[in-house]
Short mmCIF file of C-alpha atoms in Angstrom, two decimals:
data_model
loop_
_atom_site.label_atom_id
_atom_site.label_comp_id
_atom_site.label_asym_id
_atom_site.label_seq_id
_atom_site.Cartn_x
_atom_site.Cartn_y
_atom_site.Cartn_z
CA MET A 238 -2.74 10.99 -19.95
CA SER A 239 -0.02 13.62 -20.28
CA TYR A 240 -0.41 17.37 -19.23
CA PRO A 241 -1.51 19.60 -22.05
CA VAL A 242 0.76 22.01 -23.71
CA TYR A 243 -0.83 25.09 -22.03
CA ALA A 244 -0.24 23.65 -18.56
CA GLY A 245 1.37 26.19 -16.20
CA ARG A 246 4.02 25.17 -13.51
CA LEU A 247 1.38 24.63 -10.91
CA GLU A 248 -0.48 22.15 -13.32
CA LYS A 249 2.76 20.33 -14.05
CA THR A 250 3.63 19.87 -10.48
CA TRP A 251 -0.04 18.81 -9.72
CA TYR A 252 0.36 16.31 -12.64
CA TYR A 253 3.28 14.46 -10.89
CA ALA A 254 1.74 14.72 -7.35
CA PHE A 255 -1.49 13.19 -8.79
CA ARG A 256 0.42 10.24 -10.22
CA ILE A 257 2.20 9.78 -6.88
CA ILE A 258 -1.11 9.76 -4.99
CA CYS A 259 -2.42 7.16 -7.45
CA GLY A 260 0.50 5.10 -6.98
CA LEU A 261 0.12 5.14 -3.28
CA VAL A 262 -3.34 4.10 -3.47
CA LEU A 263 -2.54 1.24 -5.77
CA PHE A 264 0.16 0.25 -3.26
CA PHE A 265 -2.30 0.31 -0.50
CA LEU A 266 -4.34 -2.15 -2.53
CA ILE A 267 -1.75 -4.62 -3.61
CA ALA A 268 0.95 -4.48 -0.69
CA PRO A 269 -1.02 -6.23 2.00
CA ILE A 270 -1.43 -9.19 -0.37
CA VAL A 271 2.13 -9.38 -1.70
CA VAL A 272 3.69 -8.99 1.78
CA LEU A 273 2.20 -12.35 2.96
CA ILE A 274 4.25 -14.37 0.24
CA PRO A 275 7.58 -14.01 1.64
CA LEU A 276 6.44 -14.09 5.29
CA SER A 277 5.09 -17.66 4.51
CA PHE A 278 8.63 -18.96 3.98
CA ASN A 279 9.78 -17.67 7.26
CA ALA A 280 11.78 -20.33 9.14
CA GLU A 281 10.92 -18.91 12.46
CA PRO A 282 7.49 -18.99 14.02
CA TYR A 283 7.00 -15.28 13.71
CA PHE A 284 4.43 -13.18 11.75
CA THR A 285 7.00 -10.77 10.86
CA PHE A 286 10.20 -10.43 9.02
CA SER A 287 13.23 -11.81 10.88
CA GLN A 288 16.75 -10.44 10.86
CA GLY A 289 17.93 -13.17 8.59
CA MET A 290 15.15 -12.74 5.92
CA LEU A 291 15.96 -9.00 5.66
CA THR A 292 19.74 -9.86 4.91
CA LEU A 293 18.55 -12.60 2.47
CA ASP A 294 20.13 -15.41 4.56
CA PRO A 295 19.03 -18.73 2.84
CA GLN A 296 18.75 -20.22 6.32
CA ALA A 297 16.03 -17.81 7.36
CA PHE A 298 13.82 -19.24 4.60
CA SER A 299 11.99 -22.57 4.72
CA PHE A 300 8.91 -24.63 3.64
CA ARG A 301 8.18 -25.80 7.04
CA TRP A 302 4.78 -23.95 7.21
CA TYR A 303 3.76 -25.71 3.87
CA GLU A 304 4.82 -29.08 5.15
CA ASP A 305 3.09 -28.24 8.43
CA MET A 306 -0.16 -27.74 6.54
CA ILE A 307 0.16 -30.77 4.26
CA GLU A 308 0.89 -33.07 7.18
CA ASN A 309 -2.08 -31.65 9.27
CA PRO A 310 -5.17 -33.82 8.83
CA GLN A 311 -7.36 -30.98 9.83
CA TRP A 312 -6.06 -28.76 6.83
CA ILE A 313 -6.48 -31.62 4.49
CA HIS A 314 -10.10 -32.42 5.60
CA SER A 315 -11.05 -28.77 5.24
CA ILE A 316 -9.43 -28.46 1.84
CA LYS A 317 -11.35 -31.45 0.68
CA ASN A 318 -14.54 -30.09 2.22
CA SER A 319 -14.10 -26.69 0.39
CA ILE A 320 -13.50 -28.62 -2.96
CA ILE A 321 -16.53 -30.82 -2.51
CA ILE A 322 -19.10 -27.92 -1.36
CA GLY A 323 -17.64 -25.45 -3.90
CA PHE A 324 -17.90 -28.01 -6.85
CA PHE A 325 -21.62 -28.90 -6.27
CA ALA A 326 -22.48 -25.23 -5.28
CA THR A 327 -20.91 -24.05 -8.50
CA ILE A 328 -22.68 -26.61 -10.65
CA PHE A 329 -26.12 -25.84 -9.16
CA ALA A 330 -25.54 -22.03 -9.15
CA THR A 331 -24.21 -21.97 -12.84
CA PHE A 332 -27.39 -24.18 -13.94
CA PHE A 333 -30.01 -22.24 -12.10
CA GLY A 334 -28.45 -18.90 -12.62
CA THR A 335 -28.12 -19.34 -16.55
CA LEU A 336 -31.68 -20.36 -16.83
CA ALA A 337 -32.88 -17.49 -14.74
CA ALA A 338 -30.85 -15.01 -16.77
CA TRP A 339 -32.15 -16.51 -19.92
CA GLY A 340 -35.61 -16.30 -18.80
CA LEU A 341 -35.27 -12.69 -17.48
CA SER A 342 -33.60 -11.63 -20.59
CA ARG A 343 -36.68 -12.11 -22.70
CA PRO A 344 -38.64 -8.87 -22.93
CA HIS A 345 -42.05 -10.36 -22.23
CA THR A 346 -41.28 -12.08 -18.95
CA PRO A 347 -43.77 -10.84 -16.55
CA PHE A 348 -42.38 -9.07 -13.21
CA ARG A 349 -39.05 -8.98 -14.83
CA VAL A 350 -37.66 -6.20 -12.56
CA PRO A 351 -38.77 -7.31 -9.24
CA LEU A 352 -37.67 -10.87 -9.96
CA MET A 353 -34.20 -9.79 -10.93
CA GLY A 354 -34.20 -7.75 -7.76
CA LEU A 355 -35.33 -10.60 -5.77
CA LEU A 356 -32.94 -13.17 -7.44
CA ILE A 357 -29.82 -10.71 -6.96
CA SER A 358 -30.73 -9.93 -3.32
CA PRO A 359 -28.60 -12.65 -1.72
CA MET A 360 -25.56 -10.68 -3.01
CA ILE A 361 -26.74 -7.45 -1.24
CA VAL A 362 -28.33 -8.67 1.93
CA PRO A 363 -25.83 -8.83 4.79
CA LEU A 364 -24.38 -12.22 5.18
CA ILE A 365 -24.86 -12.30 8.74
CA ILE A 366 -28.76 -11.92 8.15
CA THR A 367 -28.69 -14.68 5.52
CA ALA A 368 -26.71 -16.83 7.91
CA ALA A 369 -29.13 -16.25 10.86
CA GLY A 370 -32.12 -16.99 8.63
CA MET A 371 -30.62 -20.08 7.14
CA PHE A 372 -29.49 -21.20 10.63
CA PHE A 373 -32.99 -21.00 12.07
CA PHE A 374 -34.66 -22.38 9.00
CA TYR A 375 -32.17 -25.29 8.17
CA SER A 376 -32.15 -26.32 11.87
CA LYS A 377 -35.94 -26.99 11.71
CA VAL A 378 -35.77 -29.00 8.64
CA GLY A 379 -32.61 -30.91 9.59
CA LEU A 380 -30.35 -29.37 7.09
CA ALA A 381 -27.98 -27.61 9.62
CA GLN A 382 -24.64 -29.29 9.94
CA THR A 383 -24.98 -31.28 6.83
CA TYR A 384 -23.20 -31.17 3.44
CA PRO A 385 -26.43 -30.69 1.40
CA GLY A 386 -27.43 -27.57 3.59
CA LEU A 387 -24.16 -26.01 2.94
CA ILE A 388 -24.14 -26.78 -0.65
CA MET A 389 -27.63 -25.29 -0.87
CA ALA A 390 -26.68 -22.20 1.00
CA HIS A 391 -23.72 -21.53 -1.14
CA THR A 392 -25.78 -22.17 -4.27
CA ALA A 393 -28.15 -19.37 -3.20
CA LEU A 394 -25.24 -17.10 -2.64
CA GLY A 395 -23.67 -17.83 -6.00
CA ILE A 396 -26.67 -17.59 -8.31
CA PRO A 397 -26.68 -13.66 -8.35
CA PHE A 398 -23.14 -13.70 -9.75
CA VAL A 399 -24.19 -16.11 -12.54
CA ILE A 400 -27.23 -14.00 -13.38
CA ILE A 401 -25.20 -10.84 -13.65
CA THR A 402 -22.34 -12.17 -15.84
CA VAL A 403 -24.85 -14.13 -18.17
CA THR A 404 -27.07 -11.16 -18.40
CA ALA A 405 -24.23 -8.95 -19.42
CA THR A 406 -23.36 -11.44 -22.23
CA LEU A 407 -27.00 -11.53 -23.21
CA MET A 408 -27.08 -7.86 -23.69
CA GLY A 409 -25.66 -7.93 -27.18
CA PHE A 410 -27.40 -11.06 -28.21
CA ASP A 411 -29.05 -10.88 -31.53
CA GLN A 412 -32.65 -12.23 -31.26
CA ASP A 413 -32.88 -12.89 -34.81
CA LEU A 414 -30.60 -15.95 -34.24
CA ILE A 415 -33.47 -17.61 -32.34
CA ARG A 416 -36.05 -16.99 -35.14
CA ALA A 417 -33.49 -18.24 -37.63
CA SER A 418 -32.93 -21.31 -35.63
CA ALA A 419 -36.69 -21.99 -35.25
CA SER A 420 -37.26 -21.35 -38.97
CA LEU A 421 -34.81 -24.17 -39.53
CA GLY A 422 -36.86 -26.53 -37.51
CA ALA A 423 -35.11 -26.49 -34.12
CA ASN A 424 -37.27 -26.57 -31.00
CA PRO A 425 -36.48 -24.31 -28.20
CA VAL A 426 -34.40 -26.54 -26.21
CA THR A 427 -32.23 -27.41 -29.21
CA THR A 428 -32.09 -23.77 -30.12
CA PHE A 429 -30.87 -23.03 -26.53
CA ARG A 430 -28.26 -25.61 -26.52
CA LYS A 431 -26.86 -25.17 -29.91
CA VAL A 432 -27.32 -21.60 -30.65
CA VAL A 433 -27.60 -19.48 -27.33
CA LEU A 434 -25.35 -21.59 -25.06
CA PRO A 435 -22.29 -21.45 -27.13
CA LEU A 436 -22.66 -17.77 -27.65
CA ILE A 437 -23.14 -16.90 -24.00
CA MET A 438 -20.42 -19.45 -22.76
CA PRO A 439 -18.04 -17.02 -21.64
CA GLY A 440 -20.37 -15.39 -19.39
CA VAL A 441 -21.59 -18.72 -18.04
CA ILE A 442 -17.99 -19.80 -17.28
CA SER A 443 -17.12 -16.37 -15.65
CA GLY A 444 -20.30 -16.67 -13.57
CA ALA A 445 -19.44 -20.11 -12.65
CA LEU A 446 -15.83 -18.76 -11.52
CA PHE A 447 -17.45 -16.00 -9.49
CA ALA A 448 -19.89 -18.59 -7.77
CA LEU A 449 -16.85 -20.97 -7.18
CA VAL A 450 -14.81 -18.22 -5.54
CA THR A 451 -17.81 -17.08 -3.38
CA SER A 452 -18.33 -20.58 -2.10
CA PHE A 453 -14.52 -21.11 -1.55
CA ASP A 454 -14.35 -17.82 0.47
CA GLU A 455 -17.42 -17.86 2.28
CA ILE A 456 -17.17 -17.73 6.05
CA VAL A 457 -20.14 -16.34 7.84
CA VAL A 458 -22.83 -18.78 6.64
CA VAL A 459 -20.03 -21.60 7.33
CA LEU A 460 -19.63 -20.40 10.77
CA PHE A 461 -23.42 -20.67 11.60
CA LEU A 462 -24.26 -23.81 9.44
CA SER A 463 -21.31 -26.03 9.63
CA GLY A 464 -20.49 -28.43 12.14
CA PHE A 465 -16.88 -29.70 12.99
CA LYS A 466 -17.05 -32.32 10.13
CA GLN A 467 -18.04 -29.74 7.41
CA ARG A 468 -15.51 -27.12 8.21
CA THR A 469 -13.93 -25.49 5.10
CA ILE A 470 -10.53 -23.70 4.35
CA PRO A 471 -11.94 -20.21 5.52
CA ARG A 472 -13.36 -21.76 8.76
CA GLN A 473 -9.83 -23.36 9.27
CA MET A 474 -8.31 -20.10 8.72
CA TRP A 475 -10.68 -18.35 10.89
CA VAL A 476 -9.60 -20.53 13.73
CA GLY A 477 -5.96 -20.06 12.77
CA ILE A 478 -6.32 -16.26 12.79
CA ARG A 479 -8.13 -16.24 16.21
CA GLU A 480 -5.40 -18.42 17.91
CA GLN A 481 -2.54 -17.13 15.98
CA ILE A 482 -0.11 -19.95 17.04
CA SER A 483 1.60 -20.89 13.97
CA PRO A 484 2.31 -19.23 10.47
CA THR A 485 0.65 -22.15 8.73
CA ILE A 486 -2.13 -19.71 7.95
CA LEU A 487 0.27 -17.67 5.97
CA ALA A 488 1.29 -20.63 3.92
CA ALA A 489 -2.37 -21.38 3.28
CA ALA A 490 -2.89 -17.69 2.53
CA THR A 491 -0.15 -17.86 -0.18
CA ILE A 492 -1.68 -20.79 -1.80
CA LEU A 493 -5.11 -18.91 -1.84
CA ILE A 494 -3.30 -15.94 -3.47
CA ALA A 495 -2.08 -18.19 -6.21
CA VAL A 496 -5.59 -19.37 -6.78
CA ALA A 497 -6.81 -15.93 -6.99
CA VAL A 498 -4.22 -15.01 -9.58
CA ALA A 499 -5.26 -18.06 -11.58
CA LEU A 500 -8.91 -17.13 -11.34
CA LEU A 501 -8.41 -13.57 -12.27
CA THR A 502 -6.29 -14.57 -15.32
CA ALA A 503 -9.10 -16.93 -16.42
CA VAL A 504 -11.95 -14.36 -16.00
CA GLU A 505 -9.79 -11.71 -17.92
CA LEU A 506 -9.23 -13.95 -20.74
CA LEU A 507 -13.00 -14.93 -20.98
CA ARG A 508 -13.89 -11.24 -20.84
CA ARG A 509 -11.69 -10.49 -23.97
CA ARG A 510 -12.98 -13.50 -25.79
CA SER A 511 -16.61 -12.58 -25.04
CA GLU A 512 -15.92 -8.93 -26.25
CA ARG A 513 -14.42 -10.41 -29.48
CA LEU A 514 -17.33 -12.73 -29.96
CA ARG A 515 -19.87 -9.94 -29.61
CA GLY A 516 -17.88 -7.70 -31.67
CA VAL A 517 -17.24 -5.10 -28.91
CA ARG A 518 -13.99 -3.46 -29.73
CA PRO A 519 -11.66 -2.90 -26.63
CA THR A 520 -11.79 0.79 -25.95
CA MET B 814 -49.62 -16.03 29.93
CA GLY B 815 -48.03 -13.23 27.78
CA LYS B 816 -49.21 -12.02 24.59
CA ARG B 817 -48.25 -13.85 21.48
CA PHE B 818 -46.60 -10.85 19.84
CA THR B 819 -44.61 -8.21 21.36
CA SER B 820 -42.65 -5.29 20.24
CA THR B 821 -40.28 -5.47 23.32
CA HIS B 822 -37.35 -6.70 21.14
CA TYR B 823 -37.58 -3.80 18.74
CA LEU B 824 -37.64 -1.36 21.69
CA ALA B 825 -34.67 -3.24 23.19
CA ALA B 826 -32.86 -2.89 19.90
CA PHE B 827 -32.87 0.82 20.69
CA ASP B 828 -32.24 0.57 24.41
CA LEU B 829 -35.90 1.29 25.09
CA LYS B 830 -38.27 -0.62 27.08
CA TYR B 831 -41.89 -0.49 28.52
CA ASP B 832 -42.27 0.85 32.15
CA GLU B 833 -44.98 -0.42 34.59
CA ASN B 834 -47.56 1.85 32.93
CA GLY B 835 -46.84 0.60 29.50
CA ASN B 836 -45.12 3.86 28.53
CA ILE B 837 -41.83 3.63 26.35
CA VAL B 838 -38.82 4.83 28.30
CA SER B 839 -35.05 4.69 27.94
CA LYS B 840 -33.31 1.91 29.73
CA PRO B 841 -31.13 2.83 32.61
CA LYS B 842 -27.75 4.11 31.55
CA VAL B 843 -25.69 1.09 32.28
CA GLN B 844 -27.87 -1.05 30.15
CA ARG B 845 -27.63 1.02 27.09
CA VAL B 846 -25.48 -0.47 24.45
CA HIS B 847 -27.38 -0.82 21.25
CA LYS B 848 -27.98 2.86 20.28
CA GLN B 849 -24.26 3.33 20.48
CA ILE B 850 -23.53 0.40 18.17
CA TRP B 851 -26.18 1.55 15.64
CA LEU B 852 -24.51 4.93 15.50
CA ARG B 853 -21.10 3.49 15.39
CA THR B 854 -22.12 1.20 12.38
CA LEU B 855 -23.49 4.16 10.55
CA TRP B 856 -20.43 6.22 11.34
CA VAL B 857 -17.96 3.62 10.17
CA SER B 858 -20.04 2.76 7.00
CA LEU B 859 -20.15 6.59 6.12
CA ALA B 860 -16.23 6.81 6.87
CA ALA B 861 -15.46 3.86 4.78
CA THR B 862 -17.51 5.12 2.03
CA ALA B 863 -15.85 8.56 2.14
CA LEU B 864 -12.45 7.02 2.48
CA CYS B 865 -13.12 4.75 -0.53
CA LEU B 866 -14.35 7.78 -2.55
CA VAL B 867 -11.42 10.02 -1.70
CA LEU B 868 -8.87 7.06 -2.53
CA GLY B 869 -10.73 5.69 -5.41
CA TYR B 870 -11.67 8.66 -7.42
CA PRO B 871 -8.11 9.76 -8.51
CA VAL B 872 -7.18 5.97 -9.15
CA ALA B 873 -10.36 5.55 -11.39
CA TYR B 874 -9.45 8.76 -13.34
CA LEU B 875 -5.91 7.76 -13.91
CA LEU B 876 -7.04 4.31 -15.13
CA SER B 877 -9.61 5.71 -17.46
CA THR B 878 -7.31 8.18 -19.14
CA LEU B 879 -4.17 5.98 -19.42
CA PRO B 880 -3.60 3.93 -22.61
CA LEU B 881 -5.44 0.60 -22.50
CA ARG B 882 -2.10 -1.25 -22.44
CA VAL B 883 -0.85 0.40 -19.23
CA SER B 884 -4.32 0.70 -17.54
CA ASN B 885 -4.75 -3.14 -17.84
CA ILE B 886 -1.65 -3.82 -15.93
CA LEU B 887 -2.55 -1.25 -13.17
CA MET B 888 -6.10 -2.74 -13.17
CA ILE B 889 -4.53 -6.03 -11.72
CA CYS B 890 -3.77 -4.02 -8.52
CA VAL B 891 -7.54 -3.38 -8.22
CA LEU B 892 -8.84 -6.67 -9.45
CA LEU B 893 -6.44 -8.98 -7.55
CA PRO B 894 -7.53 -7.96 -4.03
CA PHE B 895 -11.15 -8.42 -5.28
CA TRP B 896 -10.47 -12.19 -6.01
CA THR B 897 -8.30 -12.84 -3.01
CA SER B 898 -9.93 -14.48 -0.19
CA LEU B 899 -11.38 -12.10 2.36
CA LEU B 900 -9.51 -14.10 5.24
CA VAL B 901 -6.25 -13.76 3.32
CA ARG B 902 -6.66 -10.00 3.33
CA LEU B 903 -7.62 -9.93 6.97
CA THR B 904 -4.65 -11.97 7.85
CA SER B 905 -2.29 -9.59 5.91
CA TRP B 906 -3.68 -6.67 7.84
CA ILE B 907 -3.24 -8.30 11.19
CA VAL B 908 0.23 -9.22 10.15
CA LEU B 909 0.90 -5.55 9.14
CA LEU B 910 -0.76 -3.76 11.86
CA GLN B 911 -0.41 -5.80 15.03
CA LYS B 912 2.05 -4.58 17.78
CA GLN B 913 4.81 -6.97 16.80
CA GLY B 914 3.88 -6.68 13.03
CA VAL B 915 5.54 -5.34 10.02
CA LEU B 916 4.45 -1.64 10.14
CA ASN B 917 5.47 -1.23 13.76
CA ASP B 918 8.70 -2.85 13.06
CA ILE B 919 9.34 -0.43 10.16
CA PHE B 920 8.40 2.50 12.36
CA VAL B 921 10.73 1.49 15.25
CA TRP B 922 13.51 0.90 12.77
CA LEU B 923 12.99 4.18 11.28
CA GLY B 924 13.13 5.64 14.58
CA PHE B 925 9.50 7.22 14.51
CA ILE B 926 8.63 5.46 17.54
CA SER B 927 10.52 3.71 20.34
CA ASP B 928 10.13 -0.11 21.03
CA GLU B 929 8.03 0.40 24.11
CA HIS B 930 5.61 2.75 22.37
CA ARG B 931 4.50 0.54 19.58
CA LEU B 932 1.22 1.87 18.02
CA ARG B 933 -2.11 -0.08 18.47
CA MET B 934 -3.43 -0.22 15.03
CA VAL B 935 -5.55 -3.47 14.99
CA TYR B 936 -8.10 -5.07 17.29
CA ASN B 937 -9.70 -1.74 17.63
CA MET B 938 -11.65 0.75 15.39
CA THR B 939 -8.60 1.59 13.23
CA GLY B 940 -8.18 -1.95 12.35
CA THR B 941 -11.93 -2.18 11.30
CA LEU B 942 -11.76 0.95 9.22
CA VAL B 943 -8.44 0.13 7.38
CA ALA B 944 -9.51 -3.32 6.59
CA MET B 945 -13.02 -2.21 5.43
CA THR B 946 -11.63 0.53 3.29
CA HIS B 947 -9.05 -1.87 1.69
CA ILE B 948 -11.89 -4.48 1.06
CA LEU B 949 -14.42 -2.19 -0.29
CA LEU B 950 -12.28 0.13 -2.39
CA PRO B 951 -12.47 -2.13 -5.61
CA PHE B 952 -16.23 -1.83 -5.38
CA MET B 953 -15.86 1.95 -5.62
CA ILE B 954 -13.16 2.16 -8.22
CA LEU B 955 -14.96 -0.23 -10.70
CA PRO B 956 -18.31 1.86 -11.10
CA LEU B 957 -16.29 5.08 -11.06
CA TYR B 958 -13.94 3.71 -13.88
CA SER B 959 -16.72 2.51 -16.03
CA VAL B 960 -18.50 6.01 -15.85
CA MET B 961 -15.34 7.94 -16.44
CA LYS B 962 -14.35 5.79 -19.51
CA THR B 963 -17.44 7.20 -21.16
CA ILE B 964 -16.64 10.86 -20.72
CA SER B 965 -14.98 12.44 -23.63
CA PRO B 966 -11.97 14.68 -22.60
CA ASN B 967 -13.12 17.12 -25.14
CA TYR B 968 -15.54 18.54 -22.60
CA VAL B 969 -12.85 19.51 -20.15
CA LYS B 970 -10.81 20.99 -23.13
CA ALA B 971 -13.79 22.97 -24.23
CA ALA B 972 -14.17 24.44 -20.77
CA ARG B 973 -10.52 25.32 -20.73
CA SER B 974 -10.70 26.73 -24.10
CA LEU B 975 -13.45 29.08 -22.87
CA GLY B 976 -11.34 30.28 -20.06
CA ALA B 977 -11.99 28.08 -17.10
CA ASP B 978 -8.87 27.13 -15.06
CA SER B 979 -8.32 23.38 -14.43
CA TRP B 980 -9.95 23.50 -11.01
CA ARG B 981 -13.15 25.18 -12.33
CA ALA B 982 -13.26 22.77 -15.35
CA PHE B 983 -13.03 19.90 -13.15
CA ARG B 984 -15.57 21.23 -10.63
CA GLN B 985 -18.01 22.55 -13.17
CA ILE B 986 -17.77 19.98 -16.01
CA TYR B 987 -15.87 16.89 -15.00
CA LEU B 988 -17.20 16.21 -11.44
CA PRO B 989 -20.97 16.53 -12.37
CA LEU B 990 -20.55 14.06 -15.23
CA THR B 991 -19.17 11.46 -12.87
CA ILE B 992 -21.97 11.77 -10.30
CA PRO B 993 -23.74 8.62 -11.59
CA GLY B 994 -20.42 6.70 -10.86
CA ILE B 995 -20.14 8.30 -7.38
CA GLY B 996 -23.73 7.35 -6.50
CA ALA B 997 -23.38 3.82 -7.73
CA GLY B 998 -20.03 3.28 -5.88
CA GLY B 999 -21.10 4.82 -2.94
CA LEU B 1000 -24.27 3.25 -2.53
CA LEU B 1001 -22.78 -0.17 -3.05
CA VAL B 1002 -19.89 0.32 -0.82
CA PHE B 1003 -22.28 1.78 2.09
CA ILE B 1004 -24.59 -1.11 1.65
CA LEU B 1005 -21.89 -3.72 1.91
CA ALA B 1006 -20.19 -1.92 4.83
CA ILE B 1007 -23.30 -1.57 6.96
CA GLY B 1008 -23.75 -5.24 7.24
CA TYR B 1009 -20.18 -6.33 7.78
CA TYR B 1010 -19.80 -9.14 10.36
CA SER B 1011 -16.41 -11.07 9.53
CA THR B 1012 -14.11 -8.03 9.32
CA PRO B 1013 -15.02 -6.39 12.69
CA ALA B 1014 -15.03 -9.82 14.22
CA LEU B 1015 -11.39 -10.59 13.19
CA VAL B 1016 -9.73 -7.29 13.36
CA GLY B 1017 -12.15 -4.95 15.40
CA GLY B 1018 -11.33 -5.94 18.99
CA ALA B 1019 -13.92 -4.75 21.43
CA SER B 1020 -14.17 -1.09 20.33
CA GLY B 1021 -14.52 -2.01 16.52
CA GLN B 1022 -17.56 -4.32 16.66
CA LEU B 1023 -20.51 -3.33 14.49
CA ILE B 1024 -24.22 -4.11 14.58
CA GLY B 1025 -23.61 -7.50 12.53
CA ASN B 1026 -21.56 -8.75 15.44
CA PHE B 1027 -24.18 -7.97 17.88
CA ILE B 1028 -26.70 -9.92 15.96
CA ALA B 1029 -24.27 -12.76 15.88
CA LEU B 1030 -23.61 -12.32 19.64
CA HIS B 1031 -27.37 -12.39 20.55
CA MET B 1032 -27.74 -15.43 18.23
CA SER B 1033 -24.82 -17.58 19.67
CA LYS B 1034 -23.89 -16.35 23.09
CA THR B 1035 -26.76 -14.50 24.80
CA LEU B 1036 -29.24 -16.80 22.99
CA ASN B 1037 -31.58 -13.79 22.90
CA TRP B 1038 -33.11 -14.75 19.55
CA GLY B 1039 -36.00 -12.44 19.54
CA LEU B 1040 -33.58 -9.47 20.01
CA ALA B 1041 -31.26 -10.85 17.22
CA ALA B 1042 -34.10 -11.09 14.88
CA ALA B 1043 -35.35 -7.68 15.71
CA MET B 1044 -31.98 -6.17 15.14
CA GLY B 1045 -31.58 -8.25 12.01
CA THR B 1046 -34.98 -7.07 10.67
CA ILE B 1047 -34.12 -3.32 11.32
CA LEU B 1048 -30.85 -3.76 9.45
CA LEU B 1049 -32.42 -5.58 6.57
CA ALA B 1050 -35.02 -3.02 6.07
CA GLY B 1051 -32.29 -0.40 5.96
CA VAL B 1052 -30.36 -2.34 3.43
CA LEU B 1053 -33.43 -3.14 1.31
CA ALA B 1054 -34.27 0.63 1.25
CA ILE B 1055 -30.92 1.51 0.00
CA TYR B 1056 -30.94 -1.53 -2.47
CA TRP B 1057 -34.25 -0.30 -3.79
CA LEU B 1058 -32.60 3.27 -4.21
CA TYR B 1059 -29.55 1.69 -5.99
CA ASN B 1060 -31.77 -0.40 -8.29
CA ARG B 1061 -33.64 2.77 -9.22
CA LEU B 1062 -30.70 4.89 -9.80
CA VAL B 1063 -28.07 2.27 -11.28
CA GLY B 1064 -30.12 -0.83 -12.27
CA ILE B 1065 -28.84 -3.99 -10.51
CA GLU B 1066 -28.05 -5.71 -13.73
CA ASN B 1067 -25.63 -3.04 -14.57
CA MET B 1068 -23.31 -3.77 -11.70
CA LYS B 1069 -19.86 -4.29 -12.99
CA LEU B 1070 -18.08 -7.41 -11.76
CA GLY B 1071 -14.36 -6.96 -12.74
#
């Protein structure tokens, strides 16, 4: 974007003012995340920059909050829990979500639109309502405060993301490929495995990453459904933020930011690969 | 024994009750809390949606007009918060906004305020609104961006060549073309905002609690499960109505995820 040749002085001023406004909004988005990273290396137990940090005194920086986190059995336990629950919830959500998206993408599926709406609804319904419902129901059937209960809950929350990303990759899908595969003697299962799945793989993987991050980040259902034994990283952070005693949460936050950067990079690369595969030219 | 079914909880959710004669009347003034919370939730959700639109519109426009190489880099600023844990973002707002926090330190250092008069920006409504706007902004920018991307710059150029000034070309040509994006982003942000629980719980203090927090309160503290369920059902009905509208207007499968 550059200002047109016929722009007057007012428009040129506006052109630069506009860019400054946009810069400020982008700063508002990114600054709160970036600011945590240096703070997590604070040598003092404060949540703000010390004198020494501002003058870049090496004495003012340390890894003590990272050491604190690694040596704390509660943190280690919550990291393990997050990985276990996230892993299984991701696998189940990816499996069911992909199958649902495949079924829903066929034009003759009955009740396609209402089914789609129903399956996506966990993403839209307020988490507090989902959590309340699950709390009452899971308590009755003995799934509250158990690992399977949390995995089931996170699976339900992850499925909509998989459906959306897989449906998106299926949009450019050439239905002739299925007929071609069938005419060569493959049964529907083989066709799905050998023809469809490789083509929609980018969507499946990015859906899996969304499901993983949903489980990894989920706090409301965990608050209601997990016992002391099942507490996850978000639950540990929740307690840390409430008590606000030690900047260990800043170290944990910095590690989670690194995870977010890795996930974002992975999804971006997948998206480009998928566009290349489907022949969508980047615009 | 009482009846098996009762609408008492639904009335209580709006600060109403039955009197001795079975008429529906307002509760005494000191017991009225919920009506105010419903109004507050609506107000905060609308304010967050409006803020997201005001902040997100220019950014989406800039991103859609810049060359792809540059806009991809700037897009990171929009997508990274989207992928970063909610609790990380809430931690950072507390760190930034609290009394001994980074922003207050900067204000004192710049001499805007004295050390004794540090501003109270978190654990109240301000905290809730700022954090919610930050969290929801990407949900506004992405649908706007994908709509703006499809609008050819020739429309505005044509309007200009026919004598419209830039404001008029924007108002009469560009803005109407982006209405689908405004609708999609606005509905999505509003629907997400209205059910927020964790953000107000951590940064809202007493004055920034929303309806979601009261549902949780009645579930785990006052143990008035009937009331919690009634409030939850009312909230759910509202959300589903907007969801239906969103599905009609945008189509849920067209939702953009990054």
